[in-house]
Each structure stands twice: as C-alpha cells, then as structure tokens.
Coordinates of C-alpha atoms in Angstrom, one line a residue:
M322 CA -203.9 -145.2 -17.1
A323 CA -201.7 -143.9 -14.3
P324 CA -203.5 -142.6 -11.3
P325 CA -203.5 -138.9 -10.8
A326 CA -200.6 -137.4 -8.7
I327 CA -201.5 -136.8 -5.2
E328 CA -201.1 -133.1 -4.3
P329 CA -199.5 -132.4 -0.9
A330 CA -201.7 -130.8 1.6
T331 CA -201.2 -127.1 2.0
E332 CA -199.8 -126.6 5.5
A333 CA -201.2 -123.6 7.4
R334 CA -198.5 -121.0 8.2
P335 CA -198.7 -118.3 10.9
A336 CA -198.8 -114.8 9.5
A337 CA -195.6 -112.8 9.9
P338 CA -195.8 -110.6 12.9
E339 CA -196.4 -107.0 12.1
I340 CA -193.3 -104.8 12.9
D341 CA -193.7 -101.7 15.0
I342 CA -191.3 -99.6 12.9
Y343 CA -191.2 -96.8 15.5
A344 CA -190.2 -99.1 18.3
E345 CA -187.6 -100.7 16.1
N346 CA -186.2 -97.3 15.1
A347 CA -186.0 -96.4 18.8
R348 CA -183.8 -99.5 19.3
W349 CA -181.5 -98.6 16.5
M350 CA -181.2 -95.0 17.7
A351 CA -180.5 -96.1 21.2
L352 CA -177.5 -98.1 20.0
A353 CA -176.4 -95.2 17.8
A354 CA -176.5 -92.9 20.8
E355 CA -173.9 -95.2 22.4
R356 CA -171.8 -95.0 19.2
R357 CA -172.5 -98.7 18.6
F358 CA -173.3 -98.0 14.9
D359 CA -172.3 -101.4 13.5
E360 CA -174.6 -103.2 15.9
A361 CA -177.4 -100.7 15.1
I362 CA -176.9 -101.3 11.3
D363 CA -176.9 -105.1 11.7
L364 CA -180.1 -104.9 13.8
C365 CA -181.8 -102.7 11.3
R366 CA -181.0 -105.1 8.4
A367 CA -182.0 -108.1 10.4
T368 CA -185.3 -106.5 11.3
I369 CA -186.2 -105.1 7.9
A370 CA -185.8 -107.6 5.1
S371 CA -185.9 -104.9 2.3
P372 CA -184.6 -101.6 3.8
D373 CA -185.1 -99.9 0.4
T374 CA -188.9 -100.3 0.8
S375 CA -188.9 -98.7 4.2
F376 CA -188.6 -95.0 4.8
M377 CA -187.5 -95.4 8.4
A378 CA -184.9 -98.1 7.7
S379 CA -183.4 -96.1 4.7
L380 CA -183.3 -92.9 6.7
F381 CA -181.5 -94.7 9.6
L382 CA -179.0 -96.5 7.4
G383 CA -178.1 -93.3 5.7
Y384 CA -177.8 -91.5 9.0
A385 CA -175.6 -94.2 10.5
A386 CA -173.3 -94.3 7.5
A387 CA -173.0 -90.5 7.6
Q388 CA -172.2 -90.5 11.3
T389 CA -169.4 -93.1 10.7
G390 CA -167.7 -91.0 8.0
R391 CA -169.0 -92.9 5.0
P392 CA -171.0 -90.3 3.0
A393 CA -170.7 -92.3 -0.2
D394 CA -172.5 -95.2 1.5
A395 CA -175.0 -92.9 3.1
R396 CA -176.0 -91.3 -0.2
P397 CA -178.1 -94.1 -1.8
H398 CA -180.0 -94.8 1.4
L399 CA -180.9 -91.1 1.9
R400 CA -181.9 -90.8 -1.7
T401 CA -184.3 -93.7 -1.2
A402 CA -185.6 -92.2 2.0
R403 CA -186.3 -88.9 0.2
K404 CA -188.0 -90.7 -2.7
L405 CA -190.2 -92.5 -0.3
N406 CA -191.0 -89.3 1.7
P407 CA -190.0 -86.1 -0.3
S408 CA -191.3 -83.8 2.3
D409 CA -189.4 -85.2 5.3
Y410 CA -187.1 -82.5 6.6
Y411 CA -184.4 -84.8 8.0
A412 CA -184.2 -86.9 4.9
N413 CA -183.5 -83.7 2.9
L414 CA -181.2 -82.2 5.5
L415 CA -179.1 -85.4 5.8
L416 CA -178.9 -85.8 2.1
A417 CA -177.8 -82.2 1.7
N418 CA -175.1 -82.8 4.3
V419 CA -173.9 -85.9 2.5
E420 CA -173.8 -84.2 -0.9
S421 CA -171.8 -81.4 0.7
A422 CA -169.3 -83.9 2.2
L423 CA -168.9 -85.5 -1.2
G424 CA -168.1 -82.1 -2.8
N425 CA -171.4 -81.9 -4.7
R426 CA -172.0 -78.2 -4.0
H427 CA -175.0 -77.7 -6.3
E428 CA -176.9 -80.7 -5.2
A429 CA -176.3 -79.8 -1.5
I430 CA -177.6 -76.3 -2.1
V431 CA -180.7 -77.6 -3.8
Y432 CA -181.6 -79.9 -0.9
Y433 CA -180.8 -77.3 1.7
M434 CA -183.1 -74.8 -0.1
H435 CA -185.8 -77.5 -0.3
C436 CA -185.5 -77.9 3.5
C437 CA -186.2 -74.1 3.9
G438 CA -189.6 -74.6 2.2
L439 CA -190.8 -77.4 4.4
P440 CA -193.1 -76.7 7.4
V441 CA -190.6 -76.7 10.2
D442 CA -190.0 -74.5 13.2
S443 CA -186.6 -73.2 12.1
V444 CA -184.8 -73.0 8.7
V445 CA -181.7 -71.5 10.2
E446 CA -179.5 -74.6 9.8
P447 CA -180.2 -75.4 6.2
F448 CA -180.2 -71.8 5.1
E449 CA -176.9 -71.1 6.8
A450 CA -175.4 -74.2 5.3
A451 CA -176.6 -73.2 1.8
M452 CA -175.2 -69.7 2.3
T453 CA -171.8 -71.1 3.3
L454 CA -171.6 -73.2 0.1
A455 CA -172.9 -70.5 -2.2
K456 CA -171.1 -67.4 -0.8
A457 CA -168.0 -68.0 -2.9
Q458 CA -170.1 -67.6 -6.1
V459 CA -172.9 -65.2 -5.3
D460 CA -173.5 -64.3 -8.9
S461 CA -174.0 -68.0 -10.0
A462 CA -177.3 -69.6 -10.6
D463 CA -177.3 -71.1 -7.1
G464 CA -176.3 -67.7 -5.6
N465 CA -179.2 -66.0 -7.4
A466 CA -181.6 -68.7 -6.4
L467 CA -180.5 -68.4 -2.8
S468 CA -180.9 -64.6 -2.9
A469 CA -184.5 -65.0 -4.1
L470 CA -185.1 -67.5 -1.3
F471 CA -183.5 -65.0 1.2
D472 CA -185.9 -62.3 0.1
E473 CA -188.9 -64.6 0.5
L474 CA -187.8 -65.9 4.0
S475 CA -186.9 -62.4 5.1
A476 CA -190.3 -61.0 4.2
R477 CA -191.8 -63.8 6.3
D478 CA -189.5 -63.0 9.2
R479 CA -188.0 -66.5 9.1
L480 CA -184.4 -65.5 9.5
P481 CA -182.7 -64.1 12.7
E482 CA -181.1 -60.7 12.5
L483 CA -177.5 -61.9 12.5
L484 CA -178.0 -64.4 9.7
T485 CA -179.7 -61.7 7.7
L486 CA -176.8 -59.3 8.2
K487 CA -174.3 -62.0 7.2
F488 CA -176.2 -62.8 4.0
L489 CA -176.4 -59.2 2.9
F490 CA -172.7 -58.8 3.7
Y491 CA -171.6 -61.9 1.7
W492 CA -173.9 -61.1 -1.2
R493 CA -172.5 -57.5 -1.3
R494 CA -175.9 -56.0 -0.9
D495 CA -174.1 -53.2 0.9
A496 CA -176.9 -50.6 0.6
D497 CA -179.4 -53.0 2.1
L498 CA -176.9 -53.9 4.8
A499 CA -176.3 -50.2 5.7
R500 CA -180.0 -49.6 6.0
R501 CA -180.5 -52.6 8.1
L502 CA -177.7 -51.6 10.5
A503 CA -179.1 -48.1 10.7
H504 CA -182.6 -49.4 11.4
A505 CA -181.2 -51.8 14.1
A506 CA -179.8 -48.8 16.1
D507 CA -182.7 -46.4 15.7
G508 CA -183.9 -45.3 19.1
K509 CA -182.3 -48.2 21.0
G510 CA -179.2 -46.6 22.3
E511 CA -177.3 -49.9 21.9
T512 CA -174.1 -50.7 20.1
K513 CA -174.7 -52.7 16.9
P514 CA -172.6 -54.7 14.5
S515 CA -170.5 -52.6 12.1
F516 CA -169.6 -52.9 8.5
R517 CA -166.1 -51.7 7.8
R518 CA -163.8 -51.5 4.8
I519 CA -160.2 -52.9 5.1
R520 CA -157.4 -50.4 4.9
S521 CA -153.6 -50.5 5.3
V522 CA -151.8 -48.3 7.8
A523 CA -150.0 -46.5 4.9
A524 CA -153.2 -45.8 3.0
W525 CA -155.2 -44.6 6.0
T526 CA -152.5 -42.2 7.3
R527 CA -151.8 -40.9 3.8
E528 CA -155.5 -40.1 3.2
E529 CA -156.1 -38.7 6.6
G530 CA -152.9 -36.7 6.9
Q531 CA -151.7 -38.5 10.0
P532 CA -148.0 -39.3 10.8
Y533 CA -146.3 -42.2 9.0
V534 CA -142.5 -42.3 9.1
R535 CA -140.5 -44.7 7.0
L536 CA -137.5 -46.2 8.8
G537 CA -135.4 -47.2 5.8
E538 CA -135.6 -50.0 3.1
P539 CA -137.1 -53.4 3.7
A540 CA -134.5 -55.9 4.9
S541 CA -133.4 -58.9 2.7
I542 CA -134.2 -62.2 4.4
R543 CA -132.1 -65.3 3.7
L544 CA -134.2 -68.4 3.5
V545 CA -132.5 -71.8 3.7
A546 CA -134.5 -75.0 3.3
P547 CA -133.9 -77.0 6.5
T548 CA -133.1 -80.3 4.9
E549 CA -131.0 -83.0 6.6
D550 CA -128.1 -82.0 4.3
Y551 CA -128.6 -78.3 4.0
A552 CA -124.9 -77.6 4.8
G553 CA -123.7 -79.7 1.9
D554 CA -126.5 -78.9 -0.5
P555 CA -127.9 -75.5 0.4
Q556 CA -131.2 -74.5 -1.1
E557 CA -131.3 -70.7 -0.6
K558 CA -133.3 -67.8 -1.7
H559 CA -134.0 -64.2 -0.5
V560 CA -137.2 -62.4 0.1
L561 CA -137.9 -58.9 1.3
A562 CA -139.2 -58.1 4.8
S563 CA -142.0 -55.5 5.4
E564 CA -141.3 -51.9 5.0
P565 CA -140.2 -50.6 8.4
Y566 CA -142.3 -47.7 9.7
I567 CA -143.8 -46.1 12.8
A568 CA -147.3 -44.4 12.4
E569 CA -149.8 -42.6 14.6
V570 CA -153.5 -42.8 14.2
R571 CA -156.0 -40.6 16.1
D572 CA -159.1 -41.7 18.0
A573 CA -158.6 -45.4 17.3
T574 CA -160.4 -48.3 19.1
I575 CA -158.8 -51.7 19.7
V576 CA -160.2 -54.8 21.3
G577 CA -158.4 -57.3 23.6
N578 CA -157.0 -60.3 21.6
S579 CA -157.7 -58.8 18.2
S580 CA -155.2 -57.2 15.9
L581 CA -157.8 -55.0 14.2
V582 CA -157.8 -51.2 14.6
Y583 CA -161.1 -49.4 14.3
L584 CA -161.0 -46.0 12.8
G585 CA -163.8 -43.6 12.1
D586 CA -167.3 -45.1 11.5
H587 CA -166.5 -47.2 8.4
D588 CA -162.9 -48.4 8.4
I589 CA -160.7 -51.1 9.9
V590 CA -156.9 -50.9 9.6
S591 CA -154.9 -54.1 9.2
D592 CA -151.7 -54.5 7.1
V593 CA -152.1 -58.3 7.0
L594 CA -155.6 -58.2 5.6
A595 CA -154.7 -55.3 3.2
H596 CA -151.6 -57.2 1.9
P597 CA -151.8 -56.7 -1.9
Q598 CA -151.0 -60.3 -2.8
Y599 CA -152.1 -62.5 0.1
G600 CA -154.5 -60.5 2.3
I601 CA -157.6 -62.2 0.7
Q602 CA -156.2 -65.6 1.9
V603 CA -156.0 -64.7 5.6
S604 CA -158.6 -66.3 7.8
L605 CA -160.0 -64.5 10.8
D606 CA -161.9 -67.5 12.2
Y607 CA -160.0 -67.2 15.5
D608 CA -160.9 -63.5 16.0
K609 CA -164.0 -63.4 18.0
T610 CA -164.8 -59.8 17.0
V611 CA -165.3 -60.9 13.4
L612 CA -168.8 -62.0 12.4
A613 CA -168.1 -62.3 8.7
Q614 CA -165.2 -61.7 6.4
R615 CA -164.8 -60.9 2.7
S616 CA -161.8 -59.7 0.7
D617 CA -162.6 -55.9 1.1
A618 CA -164.5 -55.6 4.3
L619 CA -165.5 -57.1 7.6
L620 CA -168.8 -57.5 9.5
L621 CA -167.9 -56.9 13.1
A622 CA -169.5 -57.7 16.4
P623 CA -170.9 -54.9 18.6
L624 CA -168.2 -53.2 20.7
P625 CA -168.6 -52.9 24.4
A626 CA -168.3 -49.5 26.0
P627 CA -164.6 -48.6 25.7
A628 CA -162.1 -47.5 28.3
H629 CA -159.9 -44.6 27.4
L630 CA -156.2 -44.0 27.0
A631 CA -154.7 -40.8 25.8
E632 CA -151.7 -42.4 24.0
G633 CA -150.2 -45.8 23.7
I634 CA -148.2 -48.3 21.7
M635 CA -150.2 -51.3 20.3
L636 CA -148.5 -54.6 21.2
S637 CA -151.7 -56.4 21.7
G638 CA -153.4 -58.7 19.2
L639 CA -154.6 -62.1 18.1
A640 CA -152.4 -64.9 19.3
S641 CA -150.2 -62.7 21.5
N642 CA -150.6 -65.4 24.2
A643 CA -148.8 -67.9 21.9
Y644 CA -145.0 -67.9 22.5
G645 CA -144.2 -68.2 18.8
H646 CA -146.2 -65.1 17.9
W647 CA -145.2 -63.1 20.9
F648 CA -141.5 -63.7 20.1
A649 CA -141.6 -63.3 16.3
E650 CA -144.6 -61.2 15.6
F651 CA -145.0 -58.7 18.4
L652 CA -141.7 -58.1 20.3
P653 CA -139.7 -57.3 17.1
K654 CA -141.9 -54.2 16.6
L655 CA -140.2 -52.7 19.6
R656 CA -137.0 -52.0 17.6
H657 CA -139.2 -49.7 15.4
F658 CA -141.0 -48.1 18.3
E659 CA -137.7 -47.2 20.0
K660 CA -137.1 -44.8 17.1
H661 CA -139.8 -42.5 18.5
P662 CA -138.3 -39.6 20.4
R663 CA -140.7 -40.1 23.3
F664 CA -140.6 -43.9 23.3
E665 CA -139.7 -44.4 26.9
E666 CA -142.7 -42.5 28.3
L667 CA -145.3 -44.2 26.1
P668 CA -147.4 -46.9 27.6
I669 CA -147.5 -50.2 25.8
V670 CA -150.9 -51.9 25.4
V671 CA -150.8 -55.7 25.8
D672 CA -153.3 -58.4 26.2
A673 CA -154.0 -59.1 29.9
D674 CA -154.3 -62.9 29.6
M675 CA -150.8 -63.6 28.3
P676 CA -148.7 -65.9 30.3
A677 CA -146.6 -64.3 33.0
S678 CA -143.4 -65.2 31.1
H679 CA -144.5 -62.9 28.3
F680 CA -144.7 -59.9 30.6
D681 CA -141.3 -60.8 32.0
F682 CA -139.9 -61.0 28.5
L683 CA -141.2 -57.6 27.7
A684 CA -139.9 -56.1 30.9
T685 CA -136.4 -57.6 30.1
L686 CA -136.4 -55.6 26.8
V687 CA -138.0 -52.3 27.8
R688 CA -139.0 -50.4 30.9
N689 CA -142.2 -48.7 29.6
P690 CA -145.4 -48.6 31.6
V691 CA -147.8 -51.3 30.5
H692 CA -151.6 -51.1 30.0
R693 CA -153.3 -54.5 30.2
L694 CA -156.3 -54.9 27.9
E695 CA -158.7 -57.7 28.9
R696 CA -160.0 -60.2 26.4
G697 CA -162.9 -58.7 24.4
A698 CA -162.7 -55.3 26.1
A699 CA -162.5 -52.2 24.0
L700 CA -160.0 -49.4 24.4
K701 CA -160.3 -46.0 22.8
V702 CA -156.8 -44.4 22.3
G703 CA -156.4 -40.8 21.5
C704 CA -153.1 -41.4 19.7
L705 CA -152.3 -45.0 18.9
H706 CA -148.7 -45.9 17.7
L707 CA -148.4 -48.7 15.2
A708 CA -145.5 -50.6 13.6
P709 CA -145.3 -53.5 11.1
T710 CA -144.6 -57.1 11.6
T711 CA -141.3 -58.3 10.2
T712 CA -143.0 -59.9 7.3
F713 CA -146.5 -60.9 6.2
F714 CA -147.5 -62.7 9.4
P715 CA -151.0 -64.2 9.4
V716 CA -152.2 -66.2 12.4
E717 CA -154.2 -68.5 10.1
L718 CA -154.7 -68.9 6.3
F719 CA -157.7 -70.4 4.5
K720 CA -157.3 -74.2 3.9
D721 CA -157.1 -73.8 0.1
H722 CA -154.6 -70.9 0.2
T723 CA -151.8 -70.5 -2.3
V724 CA -149.3 -68.6 -0.2
P725 CA -145.8 -70.1 -0.8
P726 CA -143.8 -71.1 2.3
E727 CA -141.2 -68.4 1.8
D728 CA -143.9 -65.7 2.2
Q729 CA -145.4 -67.1 5.4
A730 CA -144.0 -65.4 8.5
S731 CA -140.2 -65.3 8.2
W732 CA -137.8 -63.7 10.6
T733 CA -134.8 -61.4 10.1
A734 CA -131.4 -61.6 11.6
E735 CA -131.7 -58.0 12.7
A736 CA -135.0 -58.7 14.6
M737 CA -133.5 -61.8 16.3
R738 CA -130.3 -59.9 17.2
Y739 CA -132.4 -57.1 18.7
I740 CA -134.0 -59.6 21.1
K741 CA -130.9 -61.6 21.7
E742 CA -128.8 -58.6 22.7
G743 CA -131.7 -57.0 24.7
V744 CA -132.0 -60.2 26.8
A745 CA -128.2 -60.6 27.1
R746 CA -128.0 -57.2 28.9
S747 CA -129.5 -58.8 32.0
H748 CA -129.0 -62.5 31.4
A749 CA -125.4 -63.5 30.7
L750 CA -124.4 -66.9 29.3
A751 CA -123.4 -69.5 31.9
P752 CA -119.6 -69.9 32.2
E753 CA -120.0 -73.7 31.9
R754 CA -122.4 -75.1 29.4
T755 CA -122.8 -78.8 30.0
R756 CA -126.5 -79.6 30.0
R757 CA -128.0 -81.9 27.4
L758 CA -131.6 -81.1 26.9
F759 CA -134.7 -82.7 25.2
L760 CA -137.5 -80.1 24.8
S761 CA -140.8 -82.0 25.2
R762 CA -143.9 -81.1 23.2
K763 CA -146.0 -83.7 25.0
N764 CA -148.3 -81.1 26.4
S765 CA -148.9 -79.4 23.1
A766 CA -152.3 -79.6 21.3
W767 CA -150.8 -80.1 17.8
R768 CA -147.7 -81.2 15.9
I769 CA -146.9 -83.8 18.5
L770 CA -143.9 -86.1 18.1
R771 CA -145.9 -89.4 18.6
N772 CA -142.9 -91.5 19.7
E773 CA -141.3 -88.9 21.9
G774 CA -141.1 -91.3 24.9
E775 CA -139.2 -93.8 22.9
I776 CA -136.7 -91.1 21.7
I777 CA -136.3 -89.8 25.3
E778 CA -135.5 -93.3 26.5
G779 CA -133.0 -93.8 23.8
L780 CA -131.1 -90.6 24.8
R781 CA -131.3 -91.1 28.6
D782 CA -127.9 -92.9 29.0
L783 CA -126.3 -90.1 27.0
G784 CA -127.1 -87.7 29.7
F785 CA -130.2 -86.0 28.2
E786 CA -132.8 -84.5 30.6
T787 CA -136.4 -83.8 29.5
I788 CA -137.7 -80.3 30.2
F789 CA -141.1 -78.7 29.8
L790 CA -140.4 -75.0 29.0
E791 CA -144.0 -74.0 29.5
E792 CA -143.5 -74.7 33.2
Y793 CA -140.6 -72.3 33.5
D794 CA -140.7 -68.6 34.2
F795 CA -138.8 -66.4 31.6
A796 CA -135.6 -66.1 33.6
R797 CA -135.3 -69.8 34.0
Q798 CA -136.0 -70.4 30.3
V799 CA -133.2 -68.1 29.4
R800 CA -130.8 -69.6 32.0
T801 CA -131.7 -73.1 30.8
F802 CA -130.7 -72.4 27.2
G803 CA -127.6 -70.6 28.3
E804 CA -126.4 -73.7 30.2
A805 CA -127.0 -76.0 27.2
E806 CA -124.3 -78.0 25.5
F807 CA -126.7 -80.0 23.3
I808 CA -130.4 -79.6 22.5
V809 CA -132.7 -82.1 20.8
A810 CA -136.2 -80.8 20.1
P811 CA -139.3 -81.4 18.0
N812 CA -139.9 -78.3 15.9
G813 CA -141.9 -75.7 17.6
S814 CA -141.9 -72.1 18.9
A815 CA -139.7 -73.0 21.9
L816 CA -136.8 -73.2 19.4
N817 CA -137.0 -69.4 19.1
S818 CA -135.3 -69.4 22.5
L819 CA -132.2 -71.0 20.9
I820 CA -130.9 -67.4 20.5
F821 CA -130.4 -67.4 24.3
A822 CA -127.8 -70.2 24.0
A823 CA -124.2 -70.0 22.9
T824 CA -123.8 -70.1 19.1
D825 CA -121.7 -73.3 19.3
V826 CA -124.5 -75.2 21.0
K827 CA -125.2 -78.5 19.3
T828 CA -128.8 -78.6 18.1
L829 CA -130.9 -81.4 16.4
I830 CA -134.4 -80.4 15.4
L831 CA -136.9 -83.1 14.6
G832 CA -139.8 -82.5 12.2
Q833 CA -142.1 -83.9 9.5
Q834 CA -141.2 -84.1 5.8
N835 CA -142.3 -80.6 4.8
S836 CA -140.5 -77.7 6.4
F837 CA -143.2 -75.1 5.6
N838 CA -141.8 -71.7 6.7
W839 CA -138.9 -73.0 8.7
G840 CA -136.5 -71.8 6.0
G841 CA -137.2 -68.2 7.1
W842 CA -136.1 -69.2 10.6
L843 CA -133.0 -71.1 9.7
G844 CA -131.5 -68.5 7.4
P845 CA -131.5 -65.7 10.1
M846 CA -130.2 -68.2 12.7
L847 CA -127.3 -69.1 10.4
D848 CA -126.6 -65.4 10.0
L849 CA -126.3 -65.2 13.8
G850 CA -123.8 -68.0 13.9
F851 CA -125.9 -70.9 14.9
E852 CA -125.7 -74.2 13.0
P853 CA -128.7 -76.4 14.0
Q854 CA -129.1 -79.7 12.2
F855 CA -132.4 -81.3 11.1
M856 CA -133.9 -84.8 10.9
E857 CA -137.1 -85.5 9.0
G858 CA -139.8 -87.9 10.2
E859 CA -143.0 -89.1 8.7
A860 CA -146.3 -87.2 9.2
T861 CA -149.2 -89.3 10.6
E862 CA -151.7 -87.1 8.8
S863 CA -151.5 -85.1 5.5
T864 CA -147.9 -83.9 4.7
S865 CA -149.5 -80.6 3.6
F866 CA -150.9 -80.0 7.1
K867 CA -148.5 -77.8 9.0
H868 CA -149.6 -79.0 12.4
S869 CA -149.7 -82.7 11.6
D870 CA -148.3 -85.1 14.3
Y871 CA -145.3 -87.2 13.1
V872 CA -142.9 -90.0 14.0
V873 CA -139.1 -89.9 13.8
P874 CA -137.3 -93.3 14.3
A875 CA -135.7 -93.4 17.7
D876 CA -132.7 -95.3 16.5
R877 CA -132.0 -92.7 13.8
V878 CA -132.1 -89.9 16.4
R879 CA -129.7 -91.7 18.7
A880 CA -127.3 -92.5 15.9
K881 CA -127.3 -88.8 14.8
V882 CA -126.7 -87.6 18.3
L883 CA -123.8 -89.9 18.7
A884 CA -122.3 -88.7 15.4
M885 CA -122.7 -85.0 16.5
L886 CA -121.0 -85.9 19.8
G887 CA -118.1 -87.4 17.8
S888 CA -118.7 -90.9 19.4

C-alpha cells in the first residue's frame, strides 16, 4: 500500500494592506487637476483591482473619461457609481451630463431631476440643465414632469428669481410670469426684467398709426456660386432684397450694442426676429440685453436709466463694431435715410465702442451730427428713424437652422454702388496701380488660413507684400486698395473693401469648400464690373461650419497667381 501523499505546509501570507480610498482619490484628483488624466486613470486601475466594486473608483473613472471627451466610455463607470450609491449628487449629475452629451435627452432630464431631490445646498445647476433640454418640448411628458418639479421647488424657495422667470417664460406660463414681474417691482422703485412680444416695424407703425414710407419695390439680387470655374459654368439664381422703407417710431428706447427697439410697455421691434420664414431661427446669444428667447417674445434684462434724445437715426446695433456688419448691414441703410427731407439735420445714433475707422467711414459718406451710445447704456428717443437691412441679416443663427445660403445676408449692387461712389467723392483712385497685396487674417479669431505663412512665402518673389488692414485707418485702407494691381486674400469681411479698387484689379480669393452666402457677394460685385477668382481649400473642421479654419495648398496658389499674371 502506497504511503499517503505528503501535503505541503501552508505558508503564512501577510494580509493585503487596507487601502485609504479617500487618500487614493485625492492622488487621482491631483493628477487630474494638472490635466494628467491618463496617468490618473492608470494609477486608479493599478490601485483598485476591481473598480466596478468601488464607488470612488467608478466615479473617478467616469469623471476622467468625461473630462477627456469620451462620454461613451464614461457612461458605464458612472452607472456603476450610481448603482453603488444612488443618492450621491455628483454621480447623478455627471451621469446626466454624459447622457446629455450622448444625445439621450430623456435619460439626462431624469437624472438632472433626481439631483434636484437630493439634500444639497443648491439645485440650480441640474434644474437649469434639465430646463435647457426640455424647453423645446414643454408639453411632453418630460416637460410636464419638470413643470411639476418647478412648482415644488418654487414653493420651497429653492430657485433664484432669474431662473424662475426664465422657466415661466419658456413654459409659456405668461400670466404667472406677468404676476411675478409685477410683484418684483412693487414698492421697490427699481427697474425689472421685461417680457415683450416681437413685432416688425411695418406691423407696429401700421397698428399705432406712425409714419412708414415705402421706397419702391424690393431689388432683385443676383447670386453666383463662387466656384473655381464660375465664369465657365455659372450657377446663378435671383432672390429679392428687403422692402425698402423709412419709418418713424415715437418714444422708443434703444440700448448700446443691441439691435432691439423697445416700444411701449410690452413690445420689441425687430425685423430680423419678426421675419415670417426665418425669424424663429435667429439666435440672440450675443445680445447681452436678452435673458431668454422664444419665437414670439423675449425676456429682457432690466434697463438702466436712459439718456434722452429728441430725434435720431438708428445706426447702432449688435455687431456694429465688426467691419463686415458695419459695411454691409448698417451703412447701406443711409441710402434710405437720405430720402428723408430733413436727413442732413438728423443726428445719427451709433455705438461708441466701434473702431475709429468705422467713424471715419461714416464721416466720408455723410456729414450728420453723431450721437455715441455706450455699450449697455439706454437711450430714450422721442422720434426714432428706422430703415431695413438690405436682406434678412442675422448676426447668428441657431446651430440646427435650415436657412438656405441664398437667404443669409446678401448684398445688392445698388447698395455697394452707393458706398463705392460715396467714398470716391473724396478718395480718388491712384493714377498708377502697381501694388501686389496679400491680406492677412492671421490676427482673426476664426476662419483662419492655417498655412498662410507658407502661401506668403511662395508669393514673396512675385512682389507680394503682406498687409494687416485692421492696423490701418480708413483713409489708408481705401488708398491701399486703390493702389492695388493684384490682391490675394483669404475670404473675410476685408474683401468688401474691394469696391475701393479699380474694377480691373486681379483678385484671388481663398476659402474652404462651402461658399455659404458668398454667392450674394459675388453676384453684385460682378454687376459692378469686378471679376474676382476663387480657389477652394479643405476645412480643418466640419465643412458645414461657416467659420472653420482651412488649408489651401501653397503650390496651387502660386500656380494660379502665375496663370493670372500671364506668366
């Protein structure tokens, strides 16, 4: 009989050291604070053998993935964290943020609402986030649930006044909003936010019996798609400009750097917001007077005490400090205002913080007195004179808008000719036009030609000089274009100044694949006798993003310039 097997002796092993999870979490967060997320994740996984059994590890891994732009990776970690600790505020909040980033609106709203029921100091962040997601469908199940939560939180005084007003506004609880606004002002003697309906100039003046004079029929605008071969294969269409008019509104209030006109106690006048087709797609995110916006009305910030002006022409407004808007949106209105029999004596209201060159441009065209309106300041005008933009001319559209390019801010040959001839009265073309110019956009904040330096270097031996128009006063800008034989430029508002050059100037415009509304610029320029050529590059971001940076091969640019020179 075989002897029994000898069992190996059991070796004593030291117990695994207990982990101080809070100290470890502090180490992970310290790395994350330095944006060293990959190191923090590796350290977390090395420390916690099974992160899905640890609330702190799951929460951190979800947080780190979300912070590095990976919501799909963050989601399972955060779901685990919430399962392990359902009442943790940050687990619910981070999961809601991730669901929102993934486009899961309902799930995000549910988690945001759950946050609002947890014992925390403030519920403003999750409630506002839920409101933002649900406001497009206030009558949905989510919208109704959020409305019930609002009533509960409001009764407990858990929401600040401004958030309360915004919710009532978005959910169209207008009677409640009106009572709230009236109560806010009782006995305090302070200005308060206002709830105002959107009206067009024509509708307001008609109903109030105030002057509105039509100045003829809308012009037909020639749109030509600015392709590289538009001359040989023109893609043309025509659209109508705005109806030309001049109007007068009584006892109006305007605010510096806003295009809105306050009338009476309950109305706001804006042709762009009241546009019958596209007004609901206009975003006022850049207008600091607007607290909340919906298709028919605005919730507006309290107005400061206004200064007073007996009478004036409105040439102030949102984005007037941007050259493209000043040139194409604001100055063309002057040709309408000039039809007024007392035009020359009427003061023109403009925004005080525009560049000095804008004021010089205005003074070149007209000699009227100027009233400068400071940013955010209010001005009460006894008789305010208004005129339309050349076309529907929004500063910004919502990201998901459906406005076709041909209906986004076009020009007319008549408007361009008005400016061209007005400037030519005091700035004649140079007798010799020999300069070759490259107009740099290096200092711009968007739509940057990424390889601009390479292109400049490739044109240097051909006699091209690089200029930065933003550094020039207005007279020098006009003189520079008037001296040009050849202009190469990335697309941008500086090219409006091409009208100050001779019509036979050689021009090569560089841009990304999509032309957006440049067809409404090219058509009128062709009508004036200019024949610019175009070269398409490749966008570095989405091709549907108007302000995307882009690249145009430098060798192609040089070859095209040589061909245009006949070399």
